[in-house]
């Protein structure tokens, strides 16, 4: 299955992707994780991306598109992938479609994890992320339950940046809901419920 996950930051895309990966073994391609790894490594791409990320803005398309192209070429992505955080705007979606077409592949579904802004603000401001593996949990969890790494608050999960990220989501990413509806591959689940309940719906709507 080749899947795109749509939804605001903090909607639970990463959590649902992780569950699908554990159960079905698809490759999880999170552009946020790839970019954070680039920032951590101090690579030229990371240095360029950091300012945009800290400000809650989108990183320029060409940087992200190249990262995704490379990742889609890796062996584990040939059997099926979950794109989490990509595409983030129409230009990225159009490029993705044409890249996949060149490879003789296509998307099977775009799944919207739908959560209201008020809920997102509460979730993101109390979200902590593992420095090592990217696992997320609410504030109060200091050691990653998955790998033992240190949990920290991402700079872009601080209140001053959250509203900006939500605005970016509504103006740039939300139009993709219509885009994928137009391609007849849009599915949607209500993400404002416990993760396991959402997951049951995710599988049902994907026919898994
Ligand atoms: P995320 O972990 O998906 O919330 O991404 C964190 C940050 O990385 C975003 O706020 C953007 O600055 C950047 N980013 C992630 N994915 C993309 C993308 N597809 N296009 C542009 N910027 C992105």
GROMACS .gro file of C-alpha atoms and ligand atoms in nm:
model
  231
    1UNK     CA    1   0.000   0.000   0.000
    2UNK     CA    2   0.127   0.348  -0.093
    3UNK     CA    3  -0.027   0.596   0.145
    4UNK     CA    4  -0.019   0.968   0.219
    5UNK     CA    5  -0.122   1.086   0.567
    6UNK     CA    6  -0.286   1.427   0.587
    7UNK     CA    7  -0.374   1.627   0.896
    8UNK     CA    8  -0.262   1.921   1.107
    9UNK     CA    9   0.061   1.898   1.307
   10UNK     CA   10  -0.026   1.704   1.622
   11UNK     CA   11  -0.327   1.528   1.467
   12UNK     CA   12  -0.163   1.192   1.536
   13UNK     CA   13  -0.028   1.109   1.190
   14UNK     CA   14   0.302   0.984   1.332
   15UNK     CA   15   0.129   0.764   1.589
   16UNK     CA   16  -0.099   0.608   1.329
   17UNK     CA   17   0.193   0.562   1.087
   18UNK     CA   18   0.391   0.385   1.359
   19UNK     CA   19   0.105   0.145   1.423
   20UNK     CA   20   0.069   0.065   1.052
   21UNK     CA   21   0.445   0.009   1.027
   22UNK     CA   22   0.445  -0.226   1.326
   23UNK     CA   23   0.153  -0.430   1.194
   24UNK     CA   24   0.215  -0.425   0.817
   25UNK     CA   25   0.582  -0.332   0.774
   26UNK     CA   26   0.537  -0.038   0.532
   27UNK     CA   27   0.826   0.210   0.514
   28UNK     CA   28   0.749   0.517   0.727
   29UNK     CA   29   0.871   0.831   0.552
   30UNK     CA   30   0.833   1.134   0.779
   31UNK     CA   31   0.979   1.448   0.622
   32UNK     CA   32   0.981   1.616   0.966
   33UNK     CA   33   1.197   1.330   1.103
   34UNK     CA   34   1.425   1.338   0.796
   35UNK     CA   35   1.468   1.715   0.834
   36UNK     CA   36   1.531   1.695   1.210
   37UNK     CA   37   1.797   1.429   1.145
   38UNK     CA   38   1.958   1.661   0.887
   39UNK     CA   39   1.956   1.949   1.138
   40UNK     CA   40   2.108   1.725   1.407
   41UNK     CA   41   2.385   1.608   1.172
   42UNK     CA   42   2.469   1.968   1.079
   43UNK     CA   43   2.455   1.888   0.704
   44UNK     CA   44   2.422   2.183   0.461
   45UNK     CA   45   2.056   2.087   0.408
   46UNK     CA   46   2.001   2.081   0.785
   47UNK     CA   47   2.161   2.423   0.830
   48UNK     CA   48   1.937   2.567   0.556
   49UNK     CA   49   1.620   2.401   0.688
   50UNK     CA   50   1.663   2.492   1.055
   51UNK     CA   51   1.553   2.857   1.036
   52UNK     CA   52   1.231   2.771   0.855
   53UNK     CA   53   1.152   2.489   1.095
   54UNK     CA   54   1.213   2.696   1.409
   55UNK     CA   55   0.981   2.964   1.270
   56UNK     CA   56   0.706   2.711   1.194
   57UNK     CA   57   0.735   2.775   0.820
   58UNK     CA   58   0.761   2.524   0.540
   59UNK     CA   59   1.111   2.441   0.419
   60UNK     CA   60   1.154   2.521   0.044
   61UNK     CA   61   0.999   2.254  -0.178
   62UNK     CA   62   1.316   2.155  -0.364
   63UNK     CA   63   1.497   2.059  -0.041
   64UNK     CA   64   1.215   1.839   0.080
   65UNK     CA   65   1.134   1.688  -0.259
   66UNK     CA   66   1.493   1.570  -0.303
   67UNK     CA   67   1.488   1.409   0.041
   68UNK     CA   68   1.165   1.225  -0.041
   69UNK     CA   69   1.287   1.114  -0.385
   70UNK     CA   70   1.598   0.960  -0.231
   71UNK     CA   71   1.400   0.790   0.042
   72UNK     CA   72   1.142   0.649  -0.201
   73UNK     CA   73   1.429   0.486  -0.392
   74UNK     CA   74   1.541   0.285  -0.088
   75UNK     CA   75   1.473  -0.086  -0.078
   76UNK     CA   76   1.219  -0.091   0.207
   77UNK     CA   77   0.996   0.161   0.026
   78UNK     CA   78   0.943  -0.069  -0.274
   79UNK     CA   79   0.686  -0.285  -0.094
   80UNK     CA   80   0.475   0.007   0.025
   81UNK     CA   81   0.522   0.337   0.206
   82UNK     CA   82   0.350   0.583   0.435
   83UNK     CA   83   0.430   0.946   0.369
   84UNK     CA   84   0.385   1.146   0.690
   85UNK     CA   85   0.415   1.525   0.659
   86UNK     CA   86   0.456   1.517   0.281
   87UNK     CA   87   0.310   1.654   0.059
   88UNK     CA   88   0.246   1.981   0.245
   89UNK     CA   89   0.125   2.190  -0.050
   90UNK     CA   90  -0.015   2.142  -0.400
   91UNK     CA   91   0.322   2.179  -0.574
   92UNK     CA   92   0.461   1.891  -0.364
   93UNK     CA   93   0.153   1.678  -0.436
   94UNK     CA   94   0.183   1.733  -0.811
   95UNK     CA   95   0.556   1.652  -0.803
   96UNK     CA   96   0.490   1.339  -0.601
   97UNK     CA   97   0.232   1.216  -0.851
   98UNK     CA   98   0.467   1.269  -1.143
   99UNK     CA   99   0.766   1.109  -0.963
  100UNK     CA  100   0.557   0.804  -0.879
  101UNK     CA  101   0.420   0.786  -1.235
  102UNK     CA  102   0.779   0.786  -1.367
  103UNK     CA  103   0.847   0.488  -1.142
  104UNK     CA  104   0.531   0.312  -1.261
  105UNK     CA  105   0.376   0.356  -0.918
  106UNK     CA  106   0.084   0.553  -0.774
  107UNK     CA  107  -0.086   0.636  -0.445
  108UNK     CA  108  -0.353   0.399  -0.314
  109UNK     CA  109  -0.499   0.639  -0.060
  110UNK     CA  110  -0.467   0.977   0.112
  111UNK     CA  111  -0.588   0.947   0.468
  112UNK     CA  112  -0.695   1.259   0.658
  113UNK     CA  113  -0.661   1.240   1.038
  114UNK     CA  114  -0.907   1.511   1.130
  115UNK     CA  115  -0.871   1.703   1.459
  116UNK     CA  116  -1.004   2.048   1.557
  117UNK     CA  117  -0.759   2.334   1.612
  118UNK     CA  118  -0.846   2.374   1.984
  119UNK     CA  119  -0.749   2.013   2.047
  120UNK     CA  120  -0.430   2.050   1.842
  121UNK     CA  121  -0.310   2.351   2.042
  122UNK     CA  122  -0.353   2.160   2.370
  123UNK     CA  123  -0.181   1.850   2.233
  124UNK     CA  124   0.119   2.024   2.078
  125UNK     CA  125   0.193   2.247   2.376
  126UNK     CA  126   0.212   1.944   2.604
  127UNK     CA  127   0.387   1.716   2.353
  128UNK     CA  128   0.733   1.580   2.426
  129UNK     CA  129   0.946   1.404   2.164
  130UNK     CA  130   1.230   1.153   2.198
  131UNK     CA  131   1.560   1.306   2.087
  132UNK     CA  132   1.674   0.965   1.971
  133UNK     CA  133   1.383   0.791   1.795
  134UNK     CA  134   1.114   1.060   1.754
  135UNK     CA  135   0.854   0.883   1.972
  136UNK     CA  136   0.600   1.130   2.112
  137UNK     CA  137   0.422   1.138   2.450
  138UNK     CA  138   0.247   1.396   2.671
  139UNK     CA  139   0.455   1.613   2.911
  140UNK     CA  140   0.556   1.427   3.225
  141UNK     CA  141   0.721   1.138   3.041
  142UNK     CA  142   1.094   1.213   3.074
  143UNK     CA  143   1.241   0.891   2.938
  144UNK     CA  144   1.133   0.744   2.604
  145UNK     CA  145   0.926   0.429   2.669
  146UNK     CA  146   1.043   0.289   2.335
  147UNK     CA  147   1.421   0.342   2.334
  148UNK     CA  148   1.515   0.502   2.670
  149UNK     CA  149   1.619   0.830   2.499
  150UNK     CA  150   1.567   1.177   2.645
  151UNK     CA  151   1.223   1.335   2.589
  152UNK     CA  152   1.230   1.708   2.505
  153UNK     CA  153   0.998   1.982   2.384
  154UNK     CA  154   1.056   2.061   2.016
  155UNK     CA  155   1.124   2.433   1.957
  156UNK     CA  156   0.833   2.439   1.716
  157UNK     CA  157   0.597   2.290   1.978
  158UNK     CA  158   0.630   2.609   2.185
  159UNK     CA  159   0.313   2.824   2.202
  160UNK     CA  160   0.445   3.112   1.991
  161UNK     CA  161   0.511   2.879   1.695
  162UNK     CA  162   0.205   2.652   1.719
  163UNK     CA  163  -0.046   2.906   1.585
  164UNK     CA  164   0.185   2.982   1.296
  165UNK     CA  165   0.212   2.613   1.206
  166UNK     CA  166  -0.166   2.579   1.218
  167UNK     CA  167  -0.209   2.882   0.991
  168UNK     CA  168   0.042   2.728   0.749
  169UNK     CA  169  -0.153   2.402   0.760
  170UNK     CA  170  -0.485   2.570   0.679
  171UNK     CA  171  -0.354   2.787   0.398
  172UNK     CA  172  -0.106   2.551   0.230
  173UNK     CA  173  -0.180   2.191   0.323
  174UNK     CA  174  -0.557   2.172   0.374
  175UNK     CA  175  -0.627   2.234   0.001
  176UNK     CA  176  -0.480   1.886  -0.053
  177UNK     CA  177  -0.798   1.740   0.094
  178UNK     CA  178  -0.981   1.864  -0.216
  179UNK     CA  179  -0.691   1.763  -0.439
  180UNK     CA  180  -0.709   1.400  -0.328
  181UNK     CA  181  -1.088   1.404  -0.323
  182UNK     CA  182  -1.063   1.502  -0.689
  183UNK     CA  183  -0.840   1.199  -0.745
  184UNK     CA  184  -1.099   0.979  -0.566
  185UNK     CA  185  -0.847   0.847  -0.312
  186UNK     CA  186  -0.937   1.055  -0.005
  187UNK     CA  187  -1.033   0.875   0.319
  188UNK     CA  188  -1.095   1.049   0.652
  189UNK     CA  189  -1.103   0.947   1.018
  190UNK     CA  190  -1.192   1.144   1.330
  191UNK     CA  191  -0.858   1.179   1.511
  192UNK     CA  192  -1.000   1.323   1.834
  193UNK     CA  193  -1.028   0.986   2.008
  194UNK     CA  194  -0.785   0.748   2.178
  195UNK     CA  195  -0.511   0.630   1.939
  196UNK     CA  196  -0.625   0.267   1.935
  197UNK     CA  197  -0.983   0.363   1.847
  198UNK     CA  198  -0.857   0.588   1.568
  199UNK     CA  199  -0.635   0.305   1.446
  200UNK     CA  200  -0.928   0.063   1.416
  201UNK     CA  201  -1.100   0.321   1.194
  202UNK     CA  202  -0.783   0.378   0.994
  203UNK     CA  203  -0.757   0.009   0.909
  204UNK     CA  204  -1.127  -0.016   0.825
  205UNK     CA  205  -1.116   0.285   0.597
  206UNK     CA  206  -0.807   0.150   0.418
  207UNK     CA  207  -0.958  -0.198   0.389
  208UNK     CA  208  -0.672  -0.352   0.591
  209LIG     P1  209   0.655   1.789   1.120
  209LIG     O1  210   0.738   1.703   1.210
  209LIG     O2  211   0.592   1.712   1.008
  209LIG     O3  212   0.556   1.874   1.195
  209LIG     O4  213   0.756   1.889   1.048
  209LIG     C1  214   0.833   1.983   1.122
  209LIG     C2  215   0.876   2.097   1.033
  209LIG     O5  216   0.957   2.046   0.925
  209LIG     C3  217   0.764   2.171   0.963
  209LIG     O6  218   0.707   2.272   1.045
  209LIG     C4  219   0.837   2.230   0.842
  209LIG     O7  220   0.919   2.340   0.879
  209LIG     C5  221   0.930   2.117   0.804
  209LIG     N1  222   0.867   2.023   0.709
  209LIG     C6  223   0.830   1.892   0.730
  209LIG     N2  224   0.776   1.838   0.621
  209LIG     C7  225   0.778   1.937   0.526
  209LIG     C8  226   0.734   1.944   0.390
  209LIG     N3  227   0.676   1.840   0.329
  209LIG     N4  228   0.753   2.062   0.323
  209LIG     C9  229   0.812   2.167   0.382
  209LIG     N5  230   0.853   2.168   0.510
  209LIG    C10  231   0.836   2.054   0.582
   0.00000   0.00000   0.00000
